[in-house]
PDB file of C-alpha atoms in Angstrom:
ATOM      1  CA  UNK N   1      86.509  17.279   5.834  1.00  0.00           C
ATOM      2  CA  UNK N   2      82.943  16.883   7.183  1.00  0.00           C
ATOM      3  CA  UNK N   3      81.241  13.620   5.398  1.00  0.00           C
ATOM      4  CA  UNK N   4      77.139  14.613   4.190  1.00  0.00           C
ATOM      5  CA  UNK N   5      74.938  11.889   5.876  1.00  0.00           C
ATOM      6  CA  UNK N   6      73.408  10.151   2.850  1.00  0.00           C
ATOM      7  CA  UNK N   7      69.228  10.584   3.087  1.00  0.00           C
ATOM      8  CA  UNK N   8      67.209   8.197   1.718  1.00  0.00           C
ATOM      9  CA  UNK N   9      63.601   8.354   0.408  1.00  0.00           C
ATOM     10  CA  UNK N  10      60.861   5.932  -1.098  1.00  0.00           C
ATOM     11  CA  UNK N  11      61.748   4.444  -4.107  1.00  0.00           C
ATOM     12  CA  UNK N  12      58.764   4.465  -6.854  1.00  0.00           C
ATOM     13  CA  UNK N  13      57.958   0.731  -6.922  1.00  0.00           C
ATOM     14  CA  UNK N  14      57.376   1.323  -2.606  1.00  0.00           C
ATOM     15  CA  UNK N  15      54.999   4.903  -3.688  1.00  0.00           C
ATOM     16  CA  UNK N  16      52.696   2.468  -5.761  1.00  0.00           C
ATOM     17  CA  UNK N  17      52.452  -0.325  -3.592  1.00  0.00           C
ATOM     18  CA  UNK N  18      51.598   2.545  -0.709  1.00  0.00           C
ATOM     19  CA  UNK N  19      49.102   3.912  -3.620  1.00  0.00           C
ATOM     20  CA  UNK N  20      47.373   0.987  -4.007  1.00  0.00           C
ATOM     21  CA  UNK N  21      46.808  -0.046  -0.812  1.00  0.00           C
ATOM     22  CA  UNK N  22      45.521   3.726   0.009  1.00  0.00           C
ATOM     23  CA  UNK N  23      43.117   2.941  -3.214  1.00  0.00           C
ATOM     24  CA  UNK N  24      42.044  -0.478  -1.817  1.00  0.00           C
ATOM     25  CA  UNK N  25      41.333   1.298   2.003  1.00  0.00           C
ATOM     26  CA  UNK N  26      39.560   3.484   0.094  1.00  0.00           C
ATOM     27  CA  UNK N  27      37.742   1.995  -1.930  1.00  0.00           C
ATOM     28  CA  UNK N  28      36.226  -0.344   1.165  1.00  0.00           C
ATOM     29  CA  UNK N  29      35.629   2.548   3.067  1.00  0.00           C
ATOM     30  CA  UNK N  30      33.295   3.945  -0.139  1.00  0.00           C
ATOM     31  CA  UNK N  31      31.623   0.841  -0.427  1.00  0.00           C
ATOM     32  CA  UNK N  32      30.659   0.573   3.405  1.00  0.00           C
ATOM     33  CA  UNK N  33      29.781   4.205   3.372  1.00  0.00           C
ATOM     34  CA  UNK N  34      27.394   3.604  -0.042  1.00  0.00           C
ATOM     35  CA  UNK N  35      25.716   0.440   2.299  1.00  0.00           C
ATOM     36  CA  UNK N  36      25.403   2.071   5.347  1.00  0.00           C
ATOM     37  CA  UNK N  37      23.719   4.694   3.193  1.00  0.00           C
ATOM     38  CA  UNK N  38      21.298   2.402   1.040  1.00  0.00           C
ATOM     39  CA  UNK N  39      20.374   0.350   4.836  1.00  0.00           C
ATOM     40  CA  UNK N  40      19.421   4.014   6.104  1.00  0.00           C
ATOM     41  CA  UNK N  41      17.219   4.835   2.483  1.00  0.00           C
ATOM     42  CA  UNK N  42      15.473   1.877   2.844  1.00  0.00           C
ATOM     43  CA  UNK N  43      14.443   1.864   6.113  1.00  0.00           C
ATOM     44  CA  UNK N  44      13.444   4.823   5.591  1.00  0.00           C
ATOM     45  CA  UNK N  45      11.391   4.054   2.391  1.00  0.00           C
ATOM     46  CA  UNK N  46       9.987   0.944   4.466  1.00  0.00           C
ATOM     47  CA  UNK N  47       8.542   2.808   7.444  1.00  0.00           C
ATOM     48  CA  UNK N  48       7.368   5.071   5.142  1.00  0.00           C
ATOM     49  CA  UNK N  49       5.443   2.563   3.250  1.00  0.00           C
ATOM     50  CA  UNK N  50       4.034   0.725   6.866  1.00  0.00           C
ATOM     51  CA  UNK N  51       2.357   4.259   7.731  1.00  0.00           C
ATOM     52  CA  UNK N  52       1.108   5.072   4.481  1.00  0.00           C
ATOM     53  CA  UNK N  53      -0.549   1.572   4.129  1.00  0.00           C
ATOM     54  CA  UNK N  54      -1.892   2.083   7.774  1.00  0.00           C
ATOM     55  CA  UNK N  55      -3.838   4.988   6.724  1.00  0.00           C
ATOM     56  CA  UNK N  56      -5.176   4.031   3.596  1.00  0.00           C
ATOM     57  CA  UNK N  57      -6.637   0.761   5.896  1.00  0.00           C
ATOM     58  CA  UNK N  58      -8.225   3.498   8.318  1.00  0.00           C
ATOM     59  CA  UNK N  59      -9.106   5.435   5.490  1.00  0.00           C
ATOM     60  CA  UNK N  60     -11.349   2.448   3.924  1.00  0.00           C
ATOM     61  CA  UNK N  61     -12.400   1.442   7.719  1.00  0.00           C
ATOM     62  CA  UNK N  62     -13.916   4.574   7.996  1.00  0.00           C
ATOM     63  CA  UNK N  63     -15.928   4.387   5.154  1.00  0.00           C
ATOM     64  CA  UNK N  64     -16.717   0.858   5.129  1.00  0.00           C
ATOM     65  CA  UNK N  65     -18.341   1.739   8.693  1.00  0.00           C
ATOM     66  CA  UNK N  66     -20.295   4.591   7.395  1.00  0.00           C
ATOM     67  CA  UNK N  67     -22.209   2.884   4.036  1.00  0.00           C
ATOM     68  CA  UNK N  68     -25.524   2.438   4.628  1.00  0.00           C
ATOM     69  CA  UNK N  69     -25.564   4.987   7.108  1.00  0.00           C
ATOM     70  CA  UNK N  70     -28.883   6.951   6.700  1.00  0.00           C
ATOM     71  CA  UNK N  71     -30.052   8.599   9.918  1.00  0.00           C
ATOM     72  CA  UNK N  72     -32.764  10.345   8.743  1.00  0.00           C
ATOM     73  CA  UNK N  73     -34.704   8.015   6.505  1.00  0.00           C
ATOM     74  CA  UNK N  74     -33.842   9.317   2.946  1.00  0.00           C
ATOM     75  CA  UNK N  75     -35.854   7.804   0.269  1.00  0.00           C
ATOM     76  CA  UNK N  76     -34.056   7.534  -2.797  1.00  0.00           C
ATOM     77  CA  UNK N  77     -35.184   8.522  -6.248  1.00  0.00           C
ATOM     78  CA  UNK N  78     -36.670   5.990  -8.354  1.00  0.00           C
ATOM     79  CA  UNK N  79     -33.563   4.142 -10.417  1.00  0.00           C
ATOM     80  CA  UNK N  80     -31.136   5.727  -8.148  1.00  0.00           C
ATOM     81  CA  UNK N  81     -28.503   2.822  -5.920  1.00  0.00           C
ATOM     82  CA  UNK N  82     -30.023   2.113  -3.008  1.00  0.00           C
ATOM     83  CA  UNK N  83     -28.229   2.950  -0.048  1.00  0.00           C
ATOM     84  CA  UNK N  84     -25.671   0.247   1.231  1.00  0.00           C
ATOM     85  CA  UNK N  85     -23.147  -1.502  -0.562  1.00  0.00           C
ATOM     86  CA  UNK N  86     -24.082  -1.545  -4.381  1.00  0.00           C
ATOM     87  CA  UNK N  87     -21.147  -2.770  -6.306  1.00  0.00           C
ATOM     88  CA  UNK N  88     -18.726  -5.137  -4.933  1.00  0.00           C
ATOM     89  CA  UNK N  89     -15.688  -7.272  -6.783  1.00  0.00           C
ATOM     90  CA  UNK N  90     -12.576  -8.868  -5.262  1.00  0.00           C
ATOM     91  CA  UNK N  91     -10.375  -5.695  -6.187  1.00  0.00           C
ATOM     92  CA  UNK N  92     -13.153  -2.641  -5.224  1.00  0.00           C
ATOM     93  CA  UNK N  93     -16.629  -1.701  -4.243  1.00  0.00           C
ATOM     94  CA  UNK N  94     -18.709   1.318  -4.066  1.00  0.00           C
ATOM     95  CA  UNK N  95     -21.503   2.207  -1.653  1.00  0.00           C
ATOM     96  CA  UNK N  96     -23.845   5.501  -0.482  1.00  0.00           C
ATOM     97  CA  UNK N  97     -24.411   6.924   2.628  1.00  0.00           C
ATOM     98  CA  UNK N  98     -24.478  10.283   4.692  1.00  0.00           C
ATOM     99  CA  UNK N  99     -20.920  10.184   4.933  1.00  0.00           C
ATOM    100  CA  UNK N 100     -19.947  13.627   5.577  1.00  0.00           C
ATOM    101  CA  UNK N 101     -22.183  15.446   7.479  1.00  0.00           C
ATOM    102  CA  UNK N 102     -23.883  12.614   9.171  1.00  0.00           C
ATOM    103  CA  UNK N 103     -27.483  13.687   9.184  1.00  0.00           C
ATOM    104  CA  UNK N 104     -26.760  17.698   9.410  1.00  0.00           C
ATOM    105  CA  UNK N 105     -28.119  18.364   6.862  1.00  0.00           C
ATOM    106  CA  UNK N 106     -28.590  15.142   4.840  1.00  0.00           C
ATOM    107  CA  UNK N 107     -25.434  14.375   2.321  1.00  0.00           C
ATOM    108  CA  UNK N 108     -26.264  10.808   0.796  1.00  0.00           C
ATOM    109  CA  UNK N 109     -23.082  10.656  -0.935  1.00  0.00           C
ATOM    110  CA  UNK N 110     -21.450   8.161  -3.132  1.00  0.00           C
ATOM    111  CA  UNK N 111     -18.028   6.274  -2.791  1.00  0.00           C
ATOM    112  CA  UNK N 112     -16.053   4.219  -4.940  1.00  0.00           C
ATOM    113  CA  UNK N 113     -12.968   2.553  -4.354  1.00  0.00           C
ATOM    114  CA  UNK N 114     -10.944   0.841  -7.444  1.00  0.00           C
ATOM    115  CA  UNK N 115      -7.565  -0.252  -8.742  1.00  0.00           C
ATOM    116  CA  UNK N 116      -6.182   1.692 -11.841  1.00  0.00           C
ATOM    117  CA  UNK N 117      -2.852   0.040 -13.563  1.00  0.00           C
ATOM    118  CA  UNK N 118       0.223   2.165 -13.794  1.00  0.00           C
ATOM    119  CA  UNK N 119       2.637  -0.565 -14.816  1.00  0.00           C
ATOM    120  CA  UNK N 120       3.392  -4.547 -15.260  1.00  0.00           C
ATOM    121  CA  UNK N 121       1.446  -5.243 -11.858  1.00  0.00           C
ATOM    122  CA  UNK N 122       1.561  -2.119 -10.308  1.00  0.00           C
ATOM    123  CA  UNK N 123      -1.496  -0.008  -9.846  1.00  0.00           C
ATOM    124  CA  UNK N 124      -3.135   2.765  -7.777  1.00  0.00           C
ATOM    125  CA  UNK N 125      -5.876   2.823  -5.330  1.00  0.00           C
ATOM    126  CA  UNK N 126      -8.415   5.626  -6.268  1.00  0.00           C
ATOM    127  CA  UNK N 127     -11.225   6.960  -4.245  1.00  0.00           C
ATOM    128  CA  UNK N 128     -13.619   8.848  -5.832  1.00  0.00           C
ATOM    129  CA  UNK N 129     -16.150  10.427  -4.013  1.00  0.00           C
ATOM    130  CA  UNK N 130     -19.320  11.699  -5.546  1.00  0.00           C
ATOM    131  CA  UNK N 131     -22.095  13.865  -4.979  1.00  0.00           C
ATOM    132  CA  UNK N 132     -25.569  14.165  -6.543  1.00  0.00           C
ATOM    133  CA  UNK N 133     -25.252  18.103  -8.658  1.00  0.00           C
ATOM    134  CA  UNK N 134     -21.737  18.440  -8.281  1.00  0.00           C
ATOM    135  CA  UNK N 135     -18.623  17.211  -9.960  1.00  0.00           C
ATOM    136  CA  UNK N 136     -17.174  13.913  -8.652  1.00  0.00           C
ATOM    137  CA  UNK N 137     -13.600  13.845  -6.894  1.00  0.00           C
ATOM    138  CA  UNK N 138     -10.744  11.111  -7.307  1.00  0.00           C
ATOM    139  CA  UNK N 139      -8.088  10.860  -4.859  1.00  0.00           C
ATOM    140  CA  UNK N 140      -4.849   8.428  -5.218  1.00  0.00           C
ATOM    141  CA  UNK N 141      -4.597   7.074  -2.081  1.00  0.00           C
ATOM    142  CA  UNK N 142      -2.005   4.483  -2.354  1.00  0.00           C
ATOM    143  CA  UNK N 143       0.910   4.006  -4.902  1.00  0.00           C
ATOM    144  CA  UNK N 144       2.346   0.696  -5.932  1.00  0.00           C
ATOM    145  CA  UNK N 145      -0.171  -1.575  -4.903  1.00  0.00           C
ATOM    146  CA  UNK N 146       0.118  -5.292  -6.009  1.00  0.00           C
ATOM    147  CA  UNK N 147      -2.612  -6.497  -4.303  1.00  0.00           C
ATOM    148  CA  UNK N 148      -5.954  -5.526  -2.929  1.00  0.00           C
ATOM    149  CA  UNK N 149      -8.326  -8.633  -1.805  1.00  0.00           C
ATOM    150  CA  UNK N 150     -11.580  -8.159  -0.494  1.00  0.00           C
ATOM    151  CA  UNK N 151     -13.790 -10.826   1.164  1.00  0.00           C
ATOM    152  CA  UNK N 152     -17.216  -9.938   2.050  1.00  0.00           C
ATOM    153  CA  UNK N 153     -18.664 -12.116   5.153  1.00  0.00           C
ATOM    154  CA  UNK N 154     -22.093 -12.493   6.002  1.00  0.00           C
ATOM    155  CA  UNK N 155     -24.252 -12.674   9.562  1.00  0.00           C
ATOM    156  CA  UNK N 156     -22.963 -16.717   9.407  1.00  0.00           C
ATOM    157  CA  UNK N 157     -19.235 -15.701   8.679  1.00  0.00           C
ATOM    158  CA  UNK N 158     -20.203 -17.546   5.030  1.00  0.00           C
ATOM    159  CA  UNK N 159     -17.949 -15.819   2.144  1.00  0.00           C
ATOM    160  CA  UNK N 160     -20.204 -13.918  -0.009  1.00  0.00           C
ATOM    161  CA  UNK N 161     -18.732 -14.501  -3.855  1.00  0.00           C
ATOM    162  CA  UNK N 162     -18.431 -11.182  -5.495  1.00  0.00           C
ATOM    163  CA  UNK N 163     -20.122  -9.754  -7.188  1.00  0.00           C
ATOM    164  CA  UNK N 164     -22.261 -10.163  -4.055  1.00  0.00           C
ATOM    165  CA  UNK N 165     -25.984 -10.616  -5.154  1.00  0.00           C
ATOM    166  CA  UNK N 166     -27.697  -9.711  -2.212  1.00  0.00           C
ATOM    167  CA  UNK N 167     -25.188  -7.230  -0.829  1.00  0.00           C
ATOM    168  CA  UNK N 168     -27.695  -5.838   2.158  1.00  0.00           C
ATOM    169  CA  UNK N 169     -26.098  -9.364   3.081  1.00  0.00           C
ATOM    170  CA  UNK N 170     -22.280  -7.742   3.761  1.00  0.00           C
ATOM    171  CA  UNK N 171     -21.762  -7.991   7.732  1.00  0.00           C
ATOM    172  CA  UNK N 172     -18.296  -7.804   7.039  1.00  0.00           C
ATOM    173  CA  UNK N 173     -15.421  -6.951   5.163  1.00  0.00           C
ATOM    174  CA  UNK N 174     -12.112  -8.637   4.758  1.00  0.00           C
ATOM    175  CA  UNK N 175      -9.115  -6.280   3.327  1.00  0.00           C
ATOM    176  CA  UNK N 176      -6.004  -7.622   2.635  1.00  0.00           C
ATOM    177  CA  UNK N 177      -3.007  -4.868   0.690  1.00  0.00           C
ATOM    178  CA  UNK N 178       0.805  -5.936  -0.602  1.00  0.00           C
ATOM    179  CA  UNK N 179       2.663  -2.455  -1.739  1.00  0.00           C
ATOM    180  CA  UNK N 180       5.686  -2.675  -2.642  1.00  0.00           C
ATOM    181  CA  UNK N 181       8.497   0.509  -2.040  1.00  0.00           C
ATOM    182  CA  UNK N 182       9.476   2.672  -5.027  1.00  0.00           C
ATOM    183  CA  UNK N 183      13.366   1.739  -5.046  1.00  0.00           C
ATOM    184  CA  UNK N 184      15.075  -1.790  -5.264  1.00  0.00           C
ATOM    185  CA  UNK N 185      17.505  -2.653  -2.869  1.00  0.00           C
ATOM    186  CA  UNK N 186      20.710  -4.032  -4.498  1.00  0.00           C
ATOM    187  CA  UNK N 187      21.638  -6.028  -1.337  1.00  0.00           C
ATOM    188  CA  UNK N 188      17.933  -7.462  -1.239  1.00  0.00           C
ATOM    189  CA  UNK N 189      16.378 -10.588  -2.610  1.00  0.00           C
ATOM    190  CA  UNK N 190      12.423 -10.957  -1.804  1.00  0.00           C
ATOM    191  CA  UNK N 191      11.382 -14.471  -0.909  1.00  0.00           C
ATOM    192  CA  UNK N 192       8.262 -13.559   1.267  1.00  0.00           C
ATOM    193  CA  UNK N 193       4.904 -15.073   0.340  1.00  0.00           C
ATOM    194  CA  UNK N 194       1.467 -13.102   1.235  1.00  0.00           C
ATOM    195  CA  UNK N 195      -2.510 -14.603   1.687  1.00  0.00           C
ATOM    196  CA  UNK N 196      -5.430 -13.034   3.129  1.00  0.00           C
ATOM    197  CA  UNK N 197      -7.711 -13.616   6.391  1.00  0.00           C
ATOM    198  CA  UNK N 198      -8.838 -16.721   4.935  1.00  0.00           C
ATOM    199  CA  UNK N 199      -5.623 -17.860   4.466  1.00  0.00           C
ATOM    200  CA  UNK N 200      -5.815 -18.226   0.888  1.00  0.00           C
ATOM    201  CA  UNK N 201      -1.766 -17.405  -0.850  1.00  0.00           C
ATOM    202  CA  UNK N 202      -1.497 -14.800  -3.449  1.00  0.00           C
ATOM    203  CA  UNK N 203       0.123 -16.124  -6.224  1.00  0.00           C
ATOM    204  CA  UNK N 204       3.315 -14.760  -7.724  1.00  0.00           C
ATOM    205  CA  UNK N 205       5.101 -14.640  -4.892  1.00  0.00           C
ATOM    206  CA  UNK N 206       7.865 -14.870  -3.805  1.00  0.00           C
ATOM    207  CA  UNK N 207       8.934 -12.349  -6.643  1.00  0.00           C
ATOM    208  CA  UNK N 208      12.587 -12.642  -6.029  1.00  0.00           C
ATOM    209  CA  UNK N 209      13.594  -9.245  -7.028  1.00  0.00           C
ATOM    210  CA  UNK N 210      14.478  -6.859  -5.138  1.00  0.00           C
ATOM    211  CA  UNK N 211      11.999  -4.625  -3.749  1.00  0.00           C
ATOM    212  CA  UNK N 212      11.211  -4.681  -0.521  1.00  0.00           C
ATOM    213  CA  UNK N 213       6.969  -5.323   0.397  1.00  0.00           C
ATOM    214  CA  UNK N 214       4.729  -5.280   3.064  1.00  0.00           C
ATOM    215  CA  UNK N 215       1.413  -6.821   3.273  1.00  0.00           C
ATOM    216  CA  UNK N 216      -1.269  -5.800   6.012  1.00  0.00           C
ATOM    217  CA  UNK N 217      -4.912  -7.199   6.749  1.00  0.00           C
ATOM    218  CA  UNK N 218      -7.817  -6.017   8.428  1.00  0.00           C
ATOM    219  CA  UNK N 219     -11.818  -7.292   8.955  1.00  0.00           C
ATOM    220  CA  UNK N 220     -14.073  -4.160   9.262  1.00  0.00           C
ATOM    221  CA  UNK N 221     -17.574  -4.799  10.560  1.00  0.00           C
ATOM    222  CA  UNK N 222     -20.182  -3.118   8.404  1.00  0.00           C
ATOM    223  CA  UNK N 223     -22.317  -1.213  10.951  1.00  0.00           C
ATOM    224  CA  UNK N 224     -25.122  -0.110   9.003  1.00  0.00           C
ATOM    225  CA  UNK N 225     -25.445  -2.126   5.810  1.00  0.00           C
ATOM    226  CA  UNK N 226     -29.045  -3.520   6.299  1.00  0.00           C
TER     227      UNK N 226
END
């Protein structure tokens, strides 16, 4: 009589150990996949945020450069700004000058930059750009802003305190921006502190949260503010 070879298989206390150990390989691979995933968003979100701030700084260059221009001698109307820099604070200024067409034909515009708050210390920077007959334009230039510092220099390097009164005075201006990304980043913990030129701290920071920042600075010379 031929004997049947007894066969064997896993008992179910050895199928849920093997279950949860598949669970717990799992469950590490998820997580590193989730972290790789967040790194890659915010990097992402961070770069992002260095070349947006990078043009909103050219952006303001440009036009800080420009006010005051006038090639071709325009006399302004009696109670009208003169042309230059004719409203400056620590958080905006405005100024005229032909800053579109530069001189063909004359276009003695004027610009305004200015914070607008969208949240707990968060705000926008808006340009507006306006025109004598027409209807004025605003552009958002820059979301999330926490700070924007400006320090206005004269011929000397002496600070000018805004509101400047004499701002035909403004050689130079100092522009300091913190902005802040859109989305926290769980494995992140900010401890960064930020100041401007002068080397004066902006207080409320660190923030220790977790959104990631970056803060840039610039000094523009003011070409034709005289």
């Amino acid at each position: 009589m031929m004997s049947r070879k007894l066969e064997r298989g896993f008992t179910l206390i050895e199928l849920m150990v093997a279950l949860v150990i598949a669970s717990l390989a799992m469950v590490g691979i998820y997580r590193g996949y989730v972290g790789m995933v967040v790194a890659n968003e915010t990097q992402e979100d961070v770069i992002a945020l260095n070349q947006s701030m990078r043009i909103v700084l050219d952006r303001m260059v440009d036009d800080i450069r420009l006010a005051g221009y006038n090639p071709q001698q325009v006399q302004v109307a009696t109670g009208d700004p003169t042309i230059r820099f004719n409203n400056t604070s620590a958080t905006g200024f405005s100024f005229r000058g032909d800053i579109r067409d530069l001189g063909r034909p004359v276009s003695i515009r004027t610009i305004n930059y200015a914070i607008a708050p969208t949240g707990p210390g968060i705000f926008d920077l808006r340009r507006t750009e306006s025109i004598p007959g027409a209807l004025a334009t605003t552009d958002t230039l820059i979301e999330n802003l926490e700070v924007l510092d400006l320090v206005y220099l004269d011929d000397a390097r002496n600070v000018l305190p805004p509101p400047v009164a004499n701002p035909e005075s403004i050689r130079s201006v100092q522009i300091a921006l913190v902005v802040r990304v859109g989305d926290q980043d769980p494995t992140y913990s900010h401890d960064e502190t930020y100041g401007n030129i002068q080397g004066i701290l902006f207080p409320g920071y660190p923030k220790n949260d977790r959104f990631h920042r970056r803060c840039l600075t610039m000094e523009v010379k003011c070409r034709n503010n005289s």
